[in-house]
Coordinates of C-alpha atoms in Angstrom, one line a residue:
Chain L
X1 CA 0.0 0.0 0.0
X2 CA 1.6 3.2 -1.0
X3 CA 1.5 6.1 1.3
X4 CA -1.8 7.6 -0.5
X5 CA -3.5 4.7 -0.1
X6 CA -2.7 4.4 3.3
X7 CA -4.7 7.8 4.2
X8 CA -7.5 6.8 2.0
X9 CA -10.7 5.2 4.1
X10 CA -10.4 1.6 1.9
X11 CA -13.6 2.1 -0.3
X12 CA -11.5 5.1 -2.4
X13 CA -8.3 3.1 -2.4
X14 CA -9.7 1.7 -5.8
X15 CA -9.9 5.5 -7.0
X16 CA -6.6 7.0 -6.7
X17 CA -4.4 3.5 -7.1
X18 CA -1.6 6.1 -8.4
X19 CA 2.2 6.0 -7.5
X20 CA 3.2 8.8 -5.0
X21 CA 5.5 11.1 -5.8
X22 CA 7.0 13.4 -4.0
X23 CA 9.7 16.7 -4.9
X24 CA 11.3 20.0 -3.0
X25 CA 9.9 23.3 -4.6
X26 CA 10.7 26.2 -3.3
X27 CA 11.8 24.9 0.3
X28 CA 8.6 22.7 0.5
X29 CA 8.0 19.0 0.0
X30 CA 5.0 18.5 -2.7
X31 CA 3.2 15.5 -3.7
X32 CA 2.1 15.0 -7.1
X33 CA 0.9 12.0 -9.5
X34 CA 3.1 11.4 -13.0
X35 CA 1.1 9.6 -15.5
X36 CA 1.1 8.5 -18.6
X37 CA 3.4 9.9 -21.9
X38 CA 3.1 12.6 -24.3
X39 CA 2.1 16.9 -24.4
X40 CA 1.4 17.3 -20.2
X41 CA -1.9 18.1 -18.8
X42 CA -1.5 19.6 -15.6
X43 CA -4.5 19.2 -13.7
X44 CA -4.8 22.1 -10.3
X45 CA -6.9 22.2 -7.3
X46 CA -8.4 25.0 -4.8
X47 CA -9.2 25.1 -1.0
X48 CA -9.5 23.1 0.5
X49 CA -9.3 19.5 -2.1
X50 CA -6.4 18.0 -3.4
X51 CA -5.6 15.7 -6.6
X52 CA -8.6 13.4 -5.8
X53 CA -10.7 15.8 -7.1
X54 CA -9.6 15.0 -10.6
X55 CA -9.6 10.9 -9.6
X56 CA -12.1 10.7 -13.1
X57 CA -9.7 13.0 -15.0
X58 CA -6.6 10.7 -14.8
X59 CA -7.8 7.5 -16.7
X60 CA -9.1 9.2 -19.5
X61 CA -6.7 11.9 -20.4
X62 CA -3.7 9.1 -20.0
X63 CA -6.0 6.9 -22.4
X64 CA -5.8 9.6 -24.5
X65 CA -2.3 10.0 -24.7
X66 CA -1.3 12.7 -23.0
X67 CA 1.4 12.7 -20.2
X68 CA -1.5 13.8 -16.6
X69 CA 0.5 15.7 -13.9
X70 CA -1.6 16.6 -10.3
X71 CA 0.1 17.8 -7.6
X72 CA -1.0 18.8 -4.1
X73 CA -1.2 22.8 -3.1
X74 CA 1.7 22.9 -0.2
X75 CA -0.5 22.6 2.7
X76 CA -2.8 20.0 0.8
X77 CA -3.4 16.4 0.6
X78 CA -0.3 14.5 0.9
X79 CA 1.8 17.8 0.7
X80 CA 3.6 19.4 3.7
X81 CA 1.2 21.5 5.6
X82 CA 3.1 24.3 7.1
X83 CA 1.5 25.4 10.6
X84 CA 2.1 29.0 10.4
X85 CA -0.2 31.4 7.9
X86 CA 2.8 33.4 7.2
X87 CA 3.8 30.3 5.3
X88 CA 1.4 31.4 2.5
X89 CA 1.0 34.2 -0.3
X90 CA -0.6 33.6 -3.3
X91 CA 3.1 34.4 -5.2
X92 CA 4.5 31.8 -2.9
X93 CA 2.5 29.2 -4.1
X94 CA 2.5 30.1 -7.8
X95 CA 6.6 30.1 -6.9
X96 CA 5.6 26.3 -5.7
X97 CA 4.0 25.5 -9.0
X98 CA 7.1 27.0 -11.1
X99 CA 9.3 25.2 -9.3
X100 CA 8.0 21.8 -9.5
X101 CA 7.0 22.8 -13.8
X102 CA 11.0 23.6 -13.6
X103 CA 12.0 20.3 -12.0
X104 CA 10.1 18.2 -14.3
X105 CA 11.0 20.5 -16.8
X106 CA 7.4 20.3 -18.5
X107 CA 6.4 21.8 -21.8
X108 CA 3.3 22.4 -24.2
X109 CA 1.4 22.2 -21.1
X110 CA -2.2 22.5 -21.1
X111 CA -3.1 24.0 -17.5
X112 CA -6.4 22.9 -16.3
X113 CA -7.1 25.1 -13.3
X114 CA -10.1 25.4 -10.5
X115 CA -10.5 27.6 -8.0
X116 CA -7.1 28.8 -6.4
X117 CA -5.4 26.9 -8.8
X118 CA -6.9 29.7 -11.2
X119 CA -5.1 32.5 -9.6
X120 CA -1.9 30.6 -8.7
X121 CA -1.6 28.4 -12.3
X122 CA -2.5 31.6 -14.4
X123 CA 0.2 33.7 -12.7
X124 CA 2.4 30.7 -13.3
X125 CA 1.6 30.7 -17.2
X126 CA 1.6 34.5 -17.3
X127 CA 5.4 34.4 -16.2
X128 CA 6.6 31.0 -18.0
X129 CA 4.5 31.5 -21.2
X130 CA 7.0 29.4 -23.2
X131 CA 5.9 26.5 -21.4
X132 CA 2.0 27.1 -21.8
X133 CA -0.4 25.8 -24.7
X134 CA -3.2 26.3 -23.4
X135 CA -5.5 26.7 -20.6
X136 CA -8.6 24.9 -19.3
X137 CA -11.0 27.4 -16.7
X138 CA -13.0 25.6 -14.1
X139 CA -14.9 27.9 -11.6
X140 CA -12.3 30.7 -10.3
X141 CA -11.5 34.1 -11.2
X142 CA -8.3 36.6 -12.3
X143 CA -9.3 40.2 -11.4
X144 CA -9.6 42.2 -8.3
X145 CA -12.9 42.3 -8.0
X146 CA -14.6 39.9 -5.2
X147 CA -17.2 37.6 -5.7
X148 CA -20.6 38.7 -4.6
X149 CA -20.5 36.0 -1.9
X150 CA -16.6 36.8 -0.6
X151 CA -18.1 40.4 0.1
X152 CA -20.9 38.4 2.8
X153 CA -20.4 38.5 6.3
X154 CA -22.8 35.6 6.6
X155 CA -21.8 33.0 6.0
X156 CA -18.3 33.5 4.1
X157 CA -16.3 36.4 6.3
X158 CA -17.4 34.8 9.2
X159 CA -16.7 31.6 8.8
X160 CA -12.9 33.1 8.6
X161 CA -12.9 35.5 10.5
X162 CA -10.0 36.4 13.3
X163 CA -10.4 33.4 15.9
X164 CA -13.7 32.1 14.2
X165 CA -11.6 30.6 11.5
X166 CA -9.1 28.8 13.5
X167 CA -12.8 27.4 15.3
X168 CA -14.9 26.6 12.4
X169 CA -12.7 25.9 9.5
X170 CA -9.5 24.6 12.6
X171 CA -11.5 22.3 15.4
X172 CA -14.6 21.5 13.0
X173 CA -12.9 21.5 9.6
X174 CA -16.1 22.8 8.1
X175 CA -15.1 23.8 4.6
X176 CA -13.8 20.6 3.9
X177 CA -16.8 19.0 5.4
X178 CA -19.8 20.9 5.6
X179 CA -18.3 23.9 3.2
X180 CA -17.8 21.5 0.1
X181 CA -20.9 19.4 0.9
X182 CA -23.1 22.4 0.5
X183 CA -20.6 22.9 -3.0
X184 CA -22.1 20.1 -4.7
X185 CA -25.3 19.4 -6.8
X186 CA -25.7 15.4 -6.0
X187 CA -24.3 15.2 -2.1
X188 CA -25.4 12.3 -1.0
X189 CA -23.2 10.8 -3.8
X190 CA -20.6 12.9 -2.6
X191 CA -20.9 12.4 0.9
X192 CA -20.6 8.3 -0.3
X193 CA -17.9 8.4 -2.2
X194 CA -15.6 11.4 -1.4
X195 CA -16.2 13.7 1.6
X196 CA -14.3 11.3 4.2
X197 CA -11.4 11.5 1.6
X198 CA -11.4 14.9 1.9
X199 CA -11.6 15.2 5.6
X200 CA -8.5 12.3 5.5
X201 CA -6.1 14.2 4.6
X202 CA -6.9 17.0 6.7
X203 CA -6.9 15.2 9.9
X204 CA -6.0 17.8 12.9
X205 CA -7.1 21.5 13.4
X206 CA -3.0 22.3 12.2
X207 CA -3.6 20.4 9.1
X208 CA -6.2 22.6 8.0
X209 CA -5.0 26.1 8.2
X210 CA -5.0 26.8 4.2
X211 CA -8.5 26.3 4.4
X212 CA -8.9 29.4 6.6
X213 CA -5.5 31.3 5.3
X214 CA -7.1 30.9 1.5
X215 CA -9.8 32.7 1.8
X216 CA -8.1 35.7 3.5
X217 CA -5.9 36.1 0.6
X218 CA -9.3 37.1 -1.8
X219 CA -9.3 40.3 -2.3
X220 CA -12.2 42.5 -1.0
X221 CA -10.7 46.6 -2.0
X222 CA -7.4 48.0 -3.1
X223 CA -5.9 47.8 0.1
X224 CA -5.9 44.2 0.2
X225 CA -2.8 42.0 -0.3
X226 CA -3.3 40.5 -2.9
X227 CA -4.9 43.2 -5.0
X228 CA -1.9 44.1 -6.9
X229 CA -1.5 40.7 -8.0
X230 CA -5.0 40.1 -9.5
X231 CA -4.9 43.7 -11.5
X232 CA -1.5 42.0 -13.3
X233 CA -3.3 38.9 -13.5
X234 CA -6.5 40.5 -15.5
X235 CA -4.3 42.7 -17.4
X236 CA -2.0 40.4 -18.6
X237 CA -4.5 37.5 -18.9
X238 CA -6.1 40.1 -21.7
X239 CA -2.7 40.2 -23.8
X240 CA -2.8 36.4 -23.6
X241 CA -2.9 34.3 -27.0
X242 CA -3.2 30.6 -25.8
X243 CA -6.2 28.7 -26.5
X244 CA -8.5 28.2 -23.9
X245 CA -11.6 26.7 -23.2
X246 CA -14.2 27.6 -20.3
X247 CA -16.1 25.1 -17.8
X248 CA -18.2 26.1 -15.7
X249 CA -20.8 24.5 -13.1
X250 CA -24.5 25.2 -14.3
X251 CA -25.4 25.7 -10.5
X252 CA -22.7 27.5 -9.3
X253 CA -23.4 30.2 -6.8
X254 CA -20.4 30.8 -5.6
X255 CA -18.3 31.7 -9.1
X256 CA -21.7 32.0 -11.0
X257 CA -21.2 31.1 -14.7
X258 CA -23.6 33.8 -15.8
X259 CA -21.2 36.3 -13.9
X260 CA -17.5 34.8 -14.0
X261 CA -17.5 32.4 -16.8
X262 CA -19.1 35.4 -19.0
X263 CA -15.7 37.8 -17.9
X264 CA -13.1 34.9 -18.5
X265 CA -14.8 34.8 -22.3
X266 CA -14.4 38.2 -22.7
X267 CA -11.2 38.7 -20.9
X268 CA -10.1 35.5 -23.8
X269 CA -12.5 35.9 -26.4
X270 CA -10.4 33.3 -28.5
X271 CA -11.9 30.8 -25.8
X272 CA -13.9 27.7 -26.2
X273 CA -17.1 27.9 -24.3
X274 CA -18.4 28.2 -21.9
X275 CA -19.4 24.6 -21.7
X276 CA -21.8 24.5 -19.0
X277 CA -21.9 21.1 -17.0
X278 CA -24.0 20.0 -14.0
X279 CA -21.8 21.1 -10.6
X280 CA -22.1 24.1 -8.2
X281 CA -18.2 25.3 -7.4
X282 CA -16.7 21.7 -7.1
X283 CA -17.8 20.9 -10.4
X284 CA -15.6 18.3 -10.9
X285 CA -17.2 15.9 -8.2
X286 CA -20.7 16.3 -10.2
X287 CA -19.2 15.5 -13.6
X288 CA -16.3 14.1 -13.4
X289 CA -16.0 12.3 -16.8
X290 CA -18.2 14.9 -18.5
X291 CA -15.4 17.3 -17.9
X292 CA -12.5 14.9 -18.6
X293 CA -14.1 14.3 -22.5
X294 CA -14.5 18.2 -22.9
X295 CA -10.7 18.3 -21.8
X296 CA -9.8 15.4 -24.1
X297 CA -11.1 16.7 -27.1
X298 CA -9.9 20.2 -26.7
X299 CA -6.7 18.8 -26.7
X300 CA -7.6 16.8 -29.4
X301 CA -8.6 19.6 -31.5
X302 CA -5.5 21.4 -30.7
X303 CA -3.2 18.7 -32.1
X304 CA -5.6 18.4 -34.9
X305 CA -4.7 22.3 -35.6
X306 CA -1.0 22.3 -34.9
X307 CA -1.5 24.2 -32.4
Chain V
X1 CA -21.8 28.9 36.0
X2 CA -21.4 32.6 34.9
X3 CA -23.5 33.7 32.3
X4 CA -21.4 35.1 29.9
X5 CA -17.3 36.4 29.2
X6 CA -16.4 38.7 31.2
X7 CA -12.7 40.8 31.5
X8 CA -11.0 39.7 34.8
X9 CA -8.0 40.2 36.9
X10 CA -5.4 37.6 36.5
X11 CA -6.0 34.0 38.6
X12 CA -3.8 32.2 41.0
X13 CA -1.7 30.4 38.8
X14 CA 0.1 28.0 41.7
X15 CA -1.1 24.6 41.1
X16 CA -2.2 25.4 37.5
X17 CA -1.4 25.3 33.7
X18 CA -1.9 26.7 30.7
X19 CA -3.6 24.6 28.3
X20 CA -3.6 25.8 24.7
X21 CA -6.9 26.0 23.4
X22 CA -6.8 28.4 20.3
X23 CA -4.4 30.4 18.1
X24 CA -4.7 33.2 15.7
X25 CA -1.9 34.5 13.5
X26 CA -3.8 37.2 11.8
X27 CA -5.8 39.2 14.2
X28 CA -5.8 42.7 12.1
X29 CA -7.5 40.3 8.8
X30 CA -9.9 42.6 9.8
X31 CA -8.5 45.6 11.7
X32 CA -11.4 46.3 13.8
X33 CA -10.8 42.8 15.4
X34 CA -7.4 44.0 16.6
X35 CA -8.7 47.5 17.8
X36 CA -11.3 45.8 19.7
X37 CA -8.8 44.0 21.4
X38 CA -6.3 46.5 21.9
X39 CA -9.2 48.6 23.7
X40 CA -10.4 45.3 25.5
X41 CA -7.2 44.6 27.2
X42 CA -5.6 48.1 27.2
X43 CA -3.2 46.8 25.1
X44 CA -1.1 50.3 23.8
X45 CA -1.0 50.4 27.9
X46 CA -0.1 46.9 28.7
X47 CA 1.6 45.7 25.6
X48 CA 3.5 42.7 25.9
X49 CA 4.0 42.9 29.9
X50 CA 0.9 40.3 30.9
X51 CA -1.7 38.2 29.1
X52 CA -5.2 39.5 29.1
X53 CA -7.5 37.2 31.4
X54 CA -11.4 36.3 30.9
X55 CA -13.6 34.6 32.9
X56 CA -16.1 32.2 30.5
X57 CA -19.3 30.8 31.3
X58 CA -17.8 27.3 32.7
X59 CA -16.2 29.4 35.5
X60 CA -12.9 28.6 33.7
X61 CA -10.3 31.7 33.6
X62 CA -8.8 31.5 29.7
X63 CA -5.4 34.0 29.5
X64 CA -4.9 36.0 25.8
X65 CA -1.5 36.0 24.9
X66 CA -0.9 38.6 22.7
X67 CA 1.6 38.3 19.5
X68 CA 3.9 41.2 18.2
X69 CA 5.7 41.0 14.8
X70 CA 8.0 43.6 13.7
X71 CA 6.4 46.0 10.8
X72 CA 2.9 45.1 12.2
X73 CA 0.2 47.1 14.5
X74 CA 0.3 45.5 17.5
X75 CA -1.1 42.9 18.3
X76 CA -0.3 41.1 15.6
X77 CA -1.7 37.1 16.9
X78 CA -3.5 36.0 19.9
X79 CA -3.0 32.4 21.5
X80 CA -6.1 31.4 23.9
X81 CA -5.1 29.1 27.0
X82 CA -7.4 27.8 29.3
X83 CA -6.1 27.8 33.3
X84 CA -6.6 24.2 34.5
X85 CA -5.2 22.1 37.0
X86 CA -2.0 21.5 36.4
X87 CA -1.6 17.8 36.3
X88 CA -5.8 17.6 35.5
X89 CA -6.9 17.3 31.3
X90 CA -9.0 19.6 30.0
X91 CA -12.8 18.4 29.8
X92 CA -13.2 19.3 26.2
X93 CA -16.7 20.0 25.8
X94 CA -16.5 23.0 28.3
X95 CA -13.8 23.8 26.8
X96 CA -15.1 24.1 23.3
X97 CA -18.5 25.5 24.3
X98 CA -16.4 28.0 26.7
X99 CA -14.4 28.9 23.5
X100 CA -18.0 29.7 21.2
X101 CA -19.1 32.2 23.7
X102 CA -14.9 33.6 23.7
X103 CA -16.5 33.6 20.1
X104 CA -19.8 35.3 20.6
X105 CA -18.2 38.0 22.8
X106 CA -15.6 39.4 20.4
X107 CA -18.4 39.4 17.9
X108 CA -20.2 41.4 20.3
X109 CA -17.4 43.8 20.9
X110 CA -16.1 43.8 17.6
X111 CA -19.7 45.5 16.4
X112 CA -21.5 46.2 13.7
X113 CA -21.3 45.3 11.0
X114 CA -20.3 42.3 12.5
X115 CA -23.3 40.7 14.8
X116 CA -23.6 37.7 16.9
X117 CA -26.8 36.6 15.1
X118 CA -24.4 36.2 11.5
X119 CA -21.9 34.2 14.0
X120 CA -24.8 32.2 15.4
X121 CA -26.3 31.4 11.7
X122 CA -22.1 30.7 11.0
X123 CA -22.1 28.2 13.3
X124 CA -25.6 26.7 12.4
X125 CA -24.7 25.7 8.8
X126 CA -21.7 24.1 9.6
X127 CA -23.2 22.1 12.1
X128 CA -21.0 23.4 15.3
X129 CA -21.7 21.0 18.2
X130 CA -21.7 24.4 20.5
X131 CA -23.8 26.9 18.2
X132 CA -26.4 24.2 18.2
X133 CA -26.6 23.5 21.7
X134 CA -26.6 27.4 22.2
X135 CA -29.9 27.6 19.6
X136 CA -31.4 24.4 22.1
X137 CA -30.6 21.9 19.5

């Protein structure tokens, strides 16, 4: 049993039967999965998953041909989960993701990014373009303006709020439990099949402080830390050339497609989409291998073009 | 029982311990969470010299230990210790419902826009064994 497996509750061991991995970037040890051969698809989670959200991705994109990457955020899944916040900056953890793109010295990458992977991937392409081909958008956003629900008190500034987010995200690790269970369309299938993996990985209040530090990060007005970051991130996302394709959850009210998948297209009006599949903000748990075909055959088409 | 958190002087601490119960790194996130406790405690008075002592509704004494970090308002972080008999563990249920109503009275202190009614719905939704007891669930 291989050290994944081992944290797995037994009925998802048959899931995720991948080969560990594991390499130093940027001072920090990171899990990933390597499979398959040919151009690499490099598949990135949010807050508060890790690679076993893209479990139905894997198979078929390998089948395909392609060469499947995943690693785990630092402070994710089987990564090292530092137990300070000061341990995390959204440019630290795109510095993470260059790193380990550096190591394994990928290329002709298609990035397939969701939620925090968004703004951490895209500011990796944005400053190593010569290793992009394209780009894949899954529920997330790249300018400085918030989310309607991030500018909440109830329930979303609470819920991380000084001392309430070390309680409720910490002690009861309610994004990962309650938070994404609310995140789905179908969550009896995903309490079944995937919310103890989740909270496996995650296993102590210290383990889970990217779930609180994440959200503190999105930012809410000009002075906020991270505001600089996303104007350069909408700005130069504009001058971007890659293809791209846009997919979106039908029911998603946090990153609603109507509002967000609407400014990616015009922010990269070359872009595919959007292709609207059934999943509220952790779309991939809803439709899985809906979302893996729509990835294959984008990929397909680009070969098919040159591109 | 006391019915709610109240400021207090600091305990006898012969015979006791300090038994970590809650940390916060980021206390400014939201600056008027600092400022509320800078006022609270008397902090730009105090500073770094003692921890700021509560009584909670258990009857339990919790000390805040306050964090400084160069370039930042002061305080910077907070760490939350319940004062317990020494060689005795803590009970944890009266320790986490003590910590809730820690909770509910920065809420309160903190003010508006911030209200212990969002805190209490907070707490509701993700099913927090204390916020439901505290709604008679």
């Amino acid at each position: 049993m291989n050290q994944a497996q081992s944290v797995l509750p037994e009925a998802a061991r048959a899931a995720w039967p991948y080969a560990p991995r594991f390499a130093r970037v940027n001072g920090w040890r990171m899990h990933y999965i390597d499979e398959g051969a040919g151009d690499p698809v490099l598949l990135l989670h949010g807050n508060p998953t890790w690679g076993y959200i893209y479990r139905e991705f894997v198979g078929p994109i390998v089948a395909s041909g392609r060469r499947v990457i995943v690693p785990d955020m630092i402070g994710f899944g089987l990564s090292e989960k530092p137990t300070r916040e000061q341990a995390h900056s959204l440019d630290g953890h795109a510095a993470n993701l260059t790193a380990l793109v550096r190591r394994l010295d990928l290329r002709r990458i298609t990035l397939v990014v969701h939620d925090w992977g968004g703004p951490t991937g895209l500011s990796f392409a944005l400053a190593n373009p010569e290793r992009v081909r394209a780009l894949v958008i899954m529920s997330t956003w790249a300018w400085p303006t918030p989310a309607e629900f991030h500018t909440r008190i109830f329930p979303w500034r609470m819920s991380h709020a000084p001392l309430v987010g070390p309680y409720i995200f910490g002690k009861y690790n309610g994004l990962t439990g309650r938070g994404m269970y609310l995140s789905v369309v179908d969550r009896e299938r995903y309490r079944e099949r995937a919310q103890a993996v989740y909270e496996a990985t995650l296993p102590d209040p210290a383990t889970r402080l990217l779930t609180w530090a994440w959200p503190r990060w999105i930012p809410l007005d000009a002075e906020a830390r991270a505001h600089d970051r996303f104007v350069w991130l909408e700005r130069e996302l504009a001058k971007a050339q890659w293809p791209a394709t846009i997919i979106w959850g039908r029911e998603d009210d946090v990153f609603d497609h109507a509002t967000f998948a609407d400014r990616f297209k015009r922010l990269l009006p070359q872009a595919e989409g959007p292709h609207l599949v059934t999943g509220r903000h952790f779309l991939q748990e809803d439709s899985g291998p809906e979302i893996a075909s729509l990835i294959v055959d984008f990929v397909d088409g680009l070969d098919r073009k040159g591109a | 029982m006391t019915a709610s958190v109240t400021i207090a002087a600091k305990p006898d601490l012969a015979g006791k311990r300090l038994a970590f119960a809650l940390a916060e790194d980021r206390v400014g996130h939201y600056p008027e969470f600092r400022a509320f406790f800078a006022k609270s405690f008397d902090l730009d008075r105090i500073g770094l010299a003692e921890p700021g002592f509560v009584t909670a509704p258990s009857g339990l004494a919790y000390a805040f230990v306050f964090i400084g970090r160069s370039g930042e308002p002061f305080p910077a972080g907070v760490e939350i210790y319940a004062v317990v008999d020494a060689l005795e563990p803590v009970e944890e249920t009266t320790l986490d419902a003590d910590l809730w109503a820690v909770l509910g009275w920065m809420i309160d202190g903190v003010g508006a826009p911030w209200t212990r009614d969002d805190l209490e719905a907070t707490g509701r939704l993700y099913r927090i064994p204390a916020a439901a007891k505290a709604a008679g669930g």
